[in-house]
């Protein structure tokens, strides 16, 4: 038997026909090796066609940049507050602080793991009572691709006149009532980082609702240069435009995005089938709600990552050694930069059986990762207002992400599930 290759969470995957290289070669051949050009324009048109709803899209250097510019365009500034889902990757909330504003963290609902609409409304009213001002924006997040409750969140946003910035970075191609995520709010954020649904090696995009908004975001993304023969600046801008090389990769990726999404859903279905009879292990599934009129499913997740929860009483091999050593290698895609931790544990971490399963799987050459640690439990956000029901923290303690990308074969899924079964002490 040949030696098994590591199965990673989600790896970049190029088209079989090399479409990406054709567009990149064209950029070289025509000397468009700059942060604008035919590929950037073409990629934006491809994205506009994909998301529909007559949206205008700006291609940017990162999804984080898209969050930043969306908040800026919502008028967020020093002293403002922004309601953001706590259960997320830091790119949803960090840009709030770039603008001198304060994140107000909103906990999750149990069935989608995303922003709880009831807590959101409670937070909006409580912030108004405490500060005299409504929050400046609302940022729900499609965690692992799962749609948030668009109906309820948009209704609350309209009721209080607060713009929504949808963080659909992980939810590219996920739909709610048939409509692509990122097209419900005032702005929609997409990410094309190396591990997302499609990649441009690194990049992102902002979905906007009008030519005027598109123009304004474009101004901010290109150093806000006024139209004079010389550099004239009336506002502070950023260098956030996507490079024409990266956009070439993106154009190629758009030829296979539907295949990627279908594959992620297929992998999820197989996990659901194979994990159904494993006691104590539960796969996170989308709600099965049907739309009242059409009777079609409301939730349509792209299943960017497949996630499980592990009951606390499940005993995992090697559990007695969990958290005994300080980690000295780069973890969680930290680009090889190692900031050796001061301790092996923190005051909020996954249960020992979850950590033991991570280590067991790594030994079996399977990359499994804890679910994202809620932002309201991050030391850097200590002291920020948070509206909490305990859901995201409890999922953090029992949750785990499993490999799901285009490289994950049916055989890999069977192997991964077999490894999980083998890890459990009977
Ligand atoms: C990946 C991601 C982003 C954007 O990240 P970039 O790496 O800057 O493209 C934003 N929000 C969430 C939830 C993400 O997972």
Short mmCIF file of C-alpha atoms and ligand atoms in Angstrom, two decimals:
data_model
loop_
_atom_site.label_atom_id
_atom_site.label_comp_id
_atom_site.label_asym_id
_atom_site.label_seq_id
_atom_site.Cartn_x
_atom_site.Cartn_y
_atom_site.Cartn_z
CA UNK A 1 0.00 0.00 0.00
CA UNK A 2 1.33 3.44 -0.91
CA UNK A 3 1.71 5.89 1.92
CA UNK A 4 -1.34 8.02 2.61
CA UNK A 5 -1.11 11.73 1.85
CA UNK A 6 -2.39 14.19 4.44
CA UNK A 7 -6.04 15.10 3.90
CA UNK A 8 -6.28 18.85 4.47
CA UNK A 9 -9.34 20.84 5.55
CA UNK A 10 -9.78 22.67 2.26
CA UNK A 11 -7.10 23.15 -0.38
CA UNK A 12 -7.02 25.37 -3.43
CA UNK A 13 -8.01 23.37 -6.51
CA UNK A 14 -7.44 24.54 -10.09
CA UNK A 15 -9.49 23.60 -13.15
CA UNK A 16 -8.35 20.47 -15.00
CA UNK A 17 -8.06 22.46 -18.23
CA UNK A 18 -5.79 25.14 -16.79
CA UNK A 19 -8.21 28.03 -17.37
CA UNK A 20 -6.53 29.99 -14.59
CA UNK A 21 -3.14 29.80 -16.31
CA UNK A 22 -4.63 30.93 -19.61
CA UNK A 23 -5.94 34.13 -18.04
CA UNK A 24 -2.73 34.69 -16.09
CA UNK A 25 -0.64 34.11 -19.24
CA UNK A 26 -2.79 36.61 -21.11
CA UNK A 27 -2.06 39.16 -18.37
CA UNK A 28 1.68 38.57 -18.82
CA UNK A 29 1.47 38.58 -22.62
CA UNK A 30 -0.36 41.91 -22.64
CA UNK A 31 1.72 43.34 -19.76
CA UNK A 32 -1.31 43.89 -17.52
CA UNK A 33 0.70 43.02 -14.39
CA UNK A 34 -0.97 45.67 -12.21
CA UNK A 35 -3.86 46.02 -9.76
CA UNK A 36 -6.37 46.76 -12.54
CA UNK A 37 -7.00 45.50 -16.04
CA UNK A 38 -9.07 43.13 -18.20
CA UNK A 39 -8.97 40.21 -15.76
CA UNK A 40 -10.13 42.36 -12.84
CA UNK A 41 -12.99 43.76 -14.91
CA UNK A 42 -13.81 40.32 -16.31
CA UNK A 43 -13.76 38.69 -12.88
CA UNK A 44 -16.11 41.36 -11.54
CA UNK A 45 -18.52 40.71 -14.43
CA UNK A 46 -18.34 36.95 -13.75
CA UNK A 47 -19.12 37.56 -10.08
CA UNK A 48 -22.00 39.89 -10.93
CA UNK A 49 -23.47 37.23 -13.22
CA UNK A 50 -23.04 34.59 -10.50
CA UNK A 51 -24.67 36.50 -7.65
CA UNK A 52 -27.47 37.97 -9.81
CA UNK A 53 -29.95 40.55 -8.44
CA UNK A 54 -28.38 43.32 -10.61
CA UNK A 55 -25.53 43.82 -8.15
CA UNK A 56 -22.26 45.61 -8.83
CA UNK A 57 -19.09 43.94 -7.52
CA UNK A 58 -15.66 45.39 -6.65
CA UNK A 59 -12.74 42.93 -6.64
CA UNK A 60 -10.35 43.56 -3.75
CA UNK A 61 -7.07 42.26 -2.36
CA UNK A 62 -8.76 40.41 0.54
CA UNK A 63 -12.08 39.62 2.13
CA UNK A 64 -10.87 41.53 5.18
CA UNK A 65 -10.47 44.60 2.97
CA UNK A 66 -14.05 44.09 1.76
CA UNK A 67 -15.34 44.10 5.36
CA UNK A 68 -13.29 47.22 6.06
CA UNK A 69 -14.58 49.16 3.03
CA UNK A 70 -18.19 48.04 3.58
CA UNK A 71 -18.12 49.38 7.14
CA UNK A 72 -16.46 52.58 5.97
CA UNK A 73 -19.16 53.01 3.31
CA UNK A 74 -21.80 52.51 6.04
CA UNK A 75 -20.28 55.53 7.77
CA UNK A 76 -18.74 53.60 10.67
CA UNK A 77 -16.20 55.75 12.49
CA UNK A 78 -14.61 56.46 15.87
CA UNK A 79 -17.04 56.07 18.76
CA UNK A 80 -19.54 54.01 16.77
CA UNK A 81 -20.67 50.49 17.57
CA UNK A 82 -21.24 47.61 15.14
CA UNK A 83 -23.23 44.46 15.92
CA UNK A 84 -21.23 41.47 14.71
CA UNK A 85 -21.69 37.73 15.05
CA UNK A 86 -19.35 36.50 17.78
CA UNK A 87 -18.99 33.00 16.35
CA UNK A 88 -16.71 33.84 13.41
CA UNK A 89 -13.20 34.24 12.08
CA UNK A 90 -11.53 37.46 13.25
CA UNK A 91 -11.80 39.08 9.78
CA UNK A 92 -15.48 39.86 10.50
CA UNK A 93 -14.72 41.98 13.56
CA UNK A 94 -11.13 43.26 13.27
CA UNK A 95 -12.00 45.89 10.61
CA UNK A 96 -14.50 47.44 13.05
CA UNK A 97 -11.53 48.31 15.24
CA UNK A 98 -9.52 49.60 12.22
CA UNK A 99 -12.17 52.33 12.02
CA UNK A 100 -11.97 53.19 15.71
CA UNK A 101 -15.38 51.68 16.35
CA UNK A 102 -16.36 49.04 18.92
CA UNK A 103 -17.71 45.59 18.09
CA UNK A 104 -20.85 44.52 19.91
CA UNK A 105 -20.79 40.73 19.84
CA UNK A 106 -23.99 38.80 19.20
CA UNK A 107 -24.21 35.13 20.12
CA UNK A 108 -25.64 32.39 17.90
CA UNK A 109 -28.85 30.46 17.46
CA UNK A 110 -28.45 26.70 17.93
CA UNK A 111 -29.67 25.45 14.55
CA UNK A 112 -27.58 27.59 12.14
CA UNK A 113 -24.78 28.49 14.58
CA UNK A 114 -25.17 32.04 13.20
CA UNK A 115 -26.33 35.39 14.61
CA UNK A 116 -29.38 34.97 16.86
CA UNK A 117 -32.00 37.49 15.62
CA UNK A 118 -33.61 37.82 19.06
CA UNK A 119 -30.30 38.68 20.71
CA UNK A 120 -29.59 41.09 17.87
CA UNK A 121 -32.75 43.04 18.52
CA UNK A 122 -32.12 42.97 22.27
CA UNK A 123 -28.62 44.33 21.67
CA UNK A 124 -29.84 47.10 19.35
CA UNK A 125 -32.37 48.31 21.94
CA UNK A 126 -29.95 47.99 24.83
CA UNK A 127 -27.18 49.89 23.01
CA UNK A 128 -29.64 52.65 22.18
CA UNK A 129 -30.69 52.81 25.84
CA UNK A 130 -27.09 52.79 27.11
CA UNK A 131 -25.33 54.99 24.54
CA UNK A 132 -28.16 57.02 23.02
CA UNK A 133 -27.20 55.75 19.55
CA UNK A 134 -28.14 52.79 17.42
CA UNK A 135 -25.29 50.57 16.20
CA UNK A 136 -24.02 51.74 12.79
CA UNK A 137 -24.10 48.35 11.05
CA UNK A 138 -25.00 44.68 11.50
CA UNK A 139 -22.59 41.94 10.39
CA UNK A 140 -24.05 38.42 10.22
CA UNK A 141 -21.68 35.64 9.13
CA UNK A 142 -22.33 32.51 7.07
CA UNK A 143 -20.26 30.31 9.35
CA UNK A 144 -18.82 27.33 7.42
CA UNK A 145 -21.16 28.37 4.60
CA UNK A 146 -24.41 28.03 6.55
CA UNK A 147 -26.89 30.80 5.75
CA UNK A 148 -28.04 33.03 8.61
CA UNK A 149 -31.74 33.73 9.07
CA UNK A 150 -31.96 36.38 6.33
CA UNK A 151 -35.68 37.03 6.83
CA UNK A 152 -35.41 37.86 10.51
CA UNK A 153 -32.10 39.71 10.39
CA UNK A 154 -33.15 41.86 7.43
CA UNK A 155 -36.51 42.61 9.08
CA UNK A 156 -34.79 43.82 12.26
CA UNK A 157 -32.29 45.85 10.21
CA UNK A 158 -35.15 47.56 8.34
CA UNK A 159 -37.11 48.17 11.53
CA UNK A 160 -34.24 50.19 13.03
CA UNK A 161 -32.81 51.51 9.77
CA UNK A 162 -29.39 49.88 10.28
CA UNK A 163 -27.41 48.68 7.22
CA UNK A 164 -26.40 45.01 6.99
CA UNK A 165 -22.93 43.95 5.85
CA UNK A 166 -23.25 40.26 5.05
CA UNK A 167 -20.03 38.37 5.71
CA UNK A 168 -20.48 35.62 3.12
CA UNK A 169 -16.72 34.98 2.91
CA UNK A 170 -17.25 31.33 3.82
CA UNK A 171 -20.66 31.20 2.16
CA UNK A 172 -19.86 31.90 -1.49
CA UNK A 173 -22.70 30.28 -3.46
CA UNK A 174 -24.82 29.45 -0.40
CA UNK A 175 -28.44 30.48 -0.86
CA UNK A 176 -31.38 31.53 1.26
CA UNK A 177 -34.76 31.09 -0.41
CA UNK A 178 -32.87 30.54 -3.65
CA UNK A 179 -31.05 33.89 -3.44
CA UNK A 180 -27.25 33.99 -3.20
CA UNK A 181 -25.85 35.17 0.15
CA UNK A 182 -24.27 38.60 0.03
CA UNK A 183 -27.16 40.02 -2.01
CA UNK A 184 -29.60 40.65 0.85
CA UNK A 185 -27.82 43.41 2.74
CA UNK A 186 -26.45 46.83 1.82
CA UNK A 187 -23.10 45.15 1.18
CA UNK A 188 -21.94 41.56 0.78
CA UNK A 189 -18.43 40.30 1.49
CA UNK A 190 -16.73 37.48 -0.42
CA UNK A 191 -13.29 35.94 0.12
CA UNK A 192 -11.04 34.14 -2.34
CA UNK A 193 -8.29 33.20 0.09
CA UNK A 194 -6.41 29.99 -0.64
CA UNK A 195 -8.74 27.83 1.41
CA UNK A 196 -12.14 29.27 0.45
CA UNK A 197 -14.74 27.94 -2.01
CA UNK A 198 -12.72 29.39 -4.89
CA UNK A 199 -9.36 31.10 -4.70
CA UNK A 200 -7.41 33.89 -6.36
CA UNK A 201 -4.44 32.88 -4.14
CA UNK A 202 -5.62 35.74 -1.93
CA UNK A 203 -8.43 38.16 -2.59
CA UNK A 204 -11.96 39.22 -1.89
CA UNK A 205 -14.85 41.18 -3.27
CA UNK A 206 -17.55 43.53 -2.14
CA UNK A 207 -21.07 43.23 -3.53
CA UNK A 208 -22.80 46.62 -3.79
CA UNK A 209 -26.32 47.70 -4.73
CA UNK A 210 -25.76 50.56 -7.16
CA UNK A 211 -23.33 52.21 -9.52
CA UNK A 212 -22.91 55.07 -7.01
CA UNK A 213 -21.97 52.73 -4.15
CA UNK A 214 -19.72 50.80 -6.50
CA UNK A 215 -17.97 54.01 -7.48
CA UNK A 216 -17.48 55.15 -3.91
CA UNK A 217 -16.07 51.78 -2.81
CA UNK A 218 -13.79 51.80 -5.86
CA UNK A 219 -12.55 55.28 -4.88
CA UNK A 220 -11.71 54.08 -1.37
CA UNK A 221 -10.05 50.94 -2.76
CA UNK A 222 -7.71 52.98 -4.96
CA UNK A 223 -6.42 55.70 -2.58
CA UNK A 224 -9.34 58.04 -3.22
CA UNK A 225 -7.75 60.00 -6.05
CA UNK A 226 -9.70 62.96 -7.38
CA UNK A 227 -9.71 63.46 -11.14
CA UNK A 228 -6.97 66.00 -11.66
CA UNK A 229 -3.82 65.67 -13.77
CA UNK A 230 -1.92 65.30 -10.49
CA UNK A 231 -2.63 63.42 -7.23
CA UNK A 232 -5.34 65.24 -5.36
CA UNK A 233 -6.82 63.69 -2.19
CA UNK A 234 -9.91 64.85 -0.34
CA UNK A 235 -10.45 61.64 1.65
CA UNK A 236 -8.20 58.91 3.03
CA UNK A 237 -8.21 55.88 0.76
CA UNK A 238 -6.66 52.43 0.76
CA UNK A 239 -4.65 50.30 -1.64
CA UNK A 240 -7.12 47.43 -1.74
CA UNK A 241 -7.72 46.72 -5.44
CA UNK A 242 -7.24 43.16 -6.68
CA UNK A 243 -4.25 42.49 -8.91
CA UNK A 244 -4.90 41.56 -12.55
CA UNK A 245 -2.84 38.38 -12.01
CA UNK A 246 -4.98 37.23 -9.09
CA UNK A 247 -8.15 38.13 -11.01
CA UNK A 248 -6.94 35.88 -13.84
CA UNK A 249 -6.91 32.97 -11.40
CA UNK A 250 -10.39 34.05 -10.29
CA UNK A 251 -11.76 34.03 -13.84
CA UNK A 252 -10.48 30.50 -14.29
CA UNK A 253 -11.95 29.45 -10.94
CA UNK A 254 -15.36 30.79 -11.94
CA UNK A 255 -15.49 28.08 -14.64
CA UNK A 256 -15.49 25.42 -11.92
CA UNK A 257 -17.22 27.12 -8.98
CA UNK A 258 -20.44 25.15 -9.50
CA UNK A 259 -18.46 21.89 -9.46
CA UNK A 260 -16.73 22.93 -6.24
CA UNK A 261 -20.02 23.74 -4.52
CA UNK A 262 -21.59 20.48 -5.71
CA UNK A 263 -18.57 18.58 -4.42
CA UNK A 264 -18.70 20.18 -0.97
CA UNK A 265 -22.40 19.26 -0.73
CA UNK A 266 -21.64 15.73 -1.87
CA UNK A 267 -18.95 15.31 0.80
CA UNK A 268 -21.38 16.63 3.45
CA UNK A 269 -24.06 14.12 2.34
CA UNK A 270 -21.56 11.28 2.61
CA UNK A 271 -20.46 12.36 6.10
CA UNK A 272 -24.11 12.56 7.12
CA UNK A 273 -24.70 9.02 5.88
CA UNK A 274 -21.57 7.49 7.40
CA UNK A 275 -21.71 9.30 10.74
CA UNK A 276 -25.42 8.59 11.27
CA UNK A 277 -24.76 5.52 13.39
CA UNK A 278 -21.70 6.72 15.31
CA UNK A 279 -22.91 7.35 18.88
CA UNK A 280 -21.86 10.64 20.45
CA UNK A 281 -20.78 12.21 17.13
CA UNK A 282 -23.21 14.61 15.45
CA UNK A 283 -22.79 16.27 12.08
CA UNK A 284 -23.99 19.86 11.81
CA UNK A 285 -26.76 20.05 9.19
CA UNK A 286 -28.73 22.88 7.66
CA UNK A 287 -32.29 23.46 8.92
CA UNK A 288 -34.87 21.63 6.79
CA UNK A 289 -37.34 24.55 6.86
CA UNK A 290 -39.48 24.81 3.72
CA UNK A 291 -40.68 28.12 2.28
CA UNK A 292 -44.42 28.45 2.93
CA UNK A 293 -45.41 29.27 -0.65
CA UNK A 294 -42.96 27.35 -2.81
CA UNK A 295 -42.32 24.47 -0.40
CA UNK A 296 -38.68 24.68 -1.44
CA UNK A 297 -35.88 24.43 1.16
CA UNK A 298 -35.06 27.83 2.69
CA UNK A 299 -31.48 26.92 3.64
CA UNK A 300 -28.98 25.90 0.98
CA UNK A 301 -25.48 25.78 2.48
CA UNK A 302 -22.39 25.40 0.31
CA UNK A 303 -20.93 23.29 3.16
CA UNK A 304 -17.57 25.00 2.81
CA UNK A 305 -16.42 23.01 5.82
CA UNK A 306 -18.19 20.04 7.35
CA UNK A 307 -18.43 20.22 11.12
CA UNK A 308 -19.22 17.77 13.88
CA UNK A 309 -19.84 17.97 17.59
CA UNK A 310 -18.58 15.40 20.06
CA UNK A 311 -20.56 14.58 23.18
CA UNK A 312 -18.54 15.28 26.36
CA UNK A 313 -18.92 11.68 27.58
CA UNK A 314 -17.29 10.16 24.48
CA UNK A 315 -13.83 8.96 25.47
CA UNK A 316 -11.06 9.35 22.87
CA UNK A 317 -7.79 7.43 22.74
CA UNK A 318 -4.96 9.51 24.21
CA UNK A 319 -7.39 11.84 25.98
CA UNK A 320 -5.33 11.68 29.17
CA UNK A 321 -2.55 13.50 27.30
CA UNK A 322 -4.70 16.30 25.86
CA UNK A 323 -3.30 19.80 26.47
CA UNK A 324 -0.27 18.42 28.34
CA UNK A 325 2.25 20.13 26.08
CA UNK A 326 2.65 23.67 24.81
CA UNK A 327 2.29 23.67 21.03
CA UNK A 328 5.55 24.65 19.34
CA UNK A 329 4.55 24.33 15.68
CA UNK A 330 2.47 26.66 13.51
CA UNK A 331 -1.18 25.79 13.85
CA UNK A 332 -4.33 26.87 12.10
CA UNK A 333 -2.72 28.07 8.89
CA UNK A 334 -0.53 30.57 10.69
CA UNK A 335 1.80 30.85 7.68
CA UNK A 336 4.72 29.28 9.49
CA UNK A 337 5.12 32.13 11.96
CA UNK A 338 5.42 30.67 15.40
CA UNK A 339 4.55 32.67 18.46
CA UNK A 340 5.15 30.08 21.13
CA UNK A 341 2.21 30.05 23.51
CA UNK A 342 2.80 30.87 27.15
CA UNK A 343 0.63 28.01 28.33
CA UNK A 344 -0.83 24.78 27.03
CA UNK A 345 -4.33 25.84 28.00
CA UNK A 346 -6.59 28.90 28.17
CA UNK A 347 -9.71 29.59 30.21
CA UNK A 348 -11.92 28.76 27.23
CA UNK A 349 -10.94 25.86 25.01
CA UNK A 350 -12.34 22.73 23.36
CA UNK A 351 -13.01 19.77 25.64
CA UNK A 352 -10.17 17.31 26.17
CA UNK A 353 -11.82 14.64 24.04
CA UNK A 354 -12.02 17.10 21.13
CA UNK A 355 -8.33 17.99 21.46
CA UNK A 356 -7.50 14.28 21.70
CA UNK A 357 -9.50 13.61 18.52
CA UNK A 358 -7.62 16.40 16.72
CA UNK A 359 -4.29 14.85 17.70
CA UNK A 360 -5.48 11.32 16.87
CA UNK A 361 -6.65 12.45 13.40
CA UNK A 362 -3.40 14.32 12.75
CA UNK A 363 -1.56 11.10 13.51
CA UNK A 364 -3.79 9.46 10.88
CA UNK A 365 -2.87 12.26 8.44
CA UNK A 366 -6.22 13.97 8.64
CA UNK A 367 -6.34 17.70 9.35
CA UNK A 368 -9.21 18.37 11.74
CA UNK A 369 -9.50 21.75 13.43
CA UNK A 370 -11.49 23.10 16.36
CA UNK A 371 -14.38 25.33 15.31
CA UNK A 372 -13.62 29.06 15.49
CA UNK A 373 -13.31 30.43 19.01
CA UNK A 374 -16.04 33.01 19.62
CA UNK A 375 -14.77 36.59 19.48
CA UNK A 376 -16.34 37.52 22.82
CA UNK A 377 -14.00 34.96 24.43
CA UNK A 378 -10.87 36.37 22.72
CA UNK A 379 -8.51 38.27 25.04
CA UNK A 380 -8.15 41.06 22.47
CA UNK A 381 -11.88 41.80 22.70
CA UNK A 382 -12.11 41.68 26.47
CA UNK A 383 -14.44 44.40 27.65
CA UNK A 384 -16.40 44.79 24.40
CA UNK A 385 -20.18 44.64 24.82
CA UNK A 386 -21.52 41.13 24.18
CA UNK A 387 -25.04 39.73 24.09
CA UNK A 388 -24.65 36.11 24.99
CA UNK A 389 -26.82 33.01 25.32
CA UNK A 390 -23.97 30.49 25.73
CA UNK A 391 -24.55 28.78 22.38
CA UNK A 392 -21.31 29.65 20.57
CA UNK A 393 -19.14 28.92 23.61
CA UNK A 394 -20.81 25.55 24.13
CA UNK A 395 -20.35 24.64 20.44
CA UNK A 396 -16.71 25.77 20.62
CA UNK A 397 -16.12 23.24 23.40
CA UNK A 398 -17.52 20.28 21.44
CA UNK A 399 -17.08 21.27 17.77
CA UNK A 400 -14.60 20.18 15.12
CA UNK A 401 -14.12 20.94 11.41
CA UNK A 402 -13.49 18.05 9.03
CA UNK A 403 -11.88 18.13 5.56
CA UNK A 404 -14.29 19.08 2.80
CA UNK A 405 -12.53 20.54 -0.24
CA UNK A 406 -12.47 19.38 -3.89
CA UNK A 407 -9.54 17.06 -3.17
CA UNK A 408 -11.51 15.06 -0.60
CA UNK A 409 -12.66 11.83 -2.29
CA UNK A 410 -15.41 9.44 -1.22
CA UNK A 411 -12.65 7.09 -0.15
CA UNK A 412 -11.15 9.88 2.00
CA UNK A 413 -14.51 10.50 3.71
CA UNK A 414 -14.85 6.78 4.48
CA UNK A 415 -11.29 6.75 5.83
CA UNK A 416 -11.92 9.87 7.96
CA UNK A 417 -15.09 8.36 9.46
CA UNK A 418 -13.28 5.07 10.10
CA UNK A 419 -10.54 7.00 11.91
CA UNK A 420 -13.15 8.75 14.08
CA UNK A 421 -14.68 5.37 14.97
CA UNK A 422 -11.22 3.96 15.73
CA UNK A 423 -10.47 6.94 18.00
CA UNK A 424 -13.43 6.27 20.24
CA UNK A 425 -12.71 4.11 23.29
CA UNK A 426 -15.41 1.43 23.48
C1 LIG B 1 -11.92 34.22 5.30
C2 LIG B 1 -12.87 35.09 5.97
C3 LIG B 1 -12.94 36.47 5.74
C4 LIG B 1 -12.04 37.20 4.79
O1 LIG B 1 -10.76 36.82 4.88
P1 LIG B 1 -9.57 37.11 3.86
O2 LIG B 1 -8.62 36.05 4.25
O3 LIG B 1 -9.10 38.47 4.16
O4 LIG B 1 -10.03 36.97 2.44
C5 LIG B 1 -13.92 37.20 6.38
N1 LIG B 1 -14.77 36.63 7.22
C6 LIG B 1 -14.76 35.30 7.46
C7 LIG B 1 -15.80 34.73 8.37
C8 LIG B 1 -13.80 34.48 6.86
O5 LIG B 1 -13.78 33.18 7.13
#
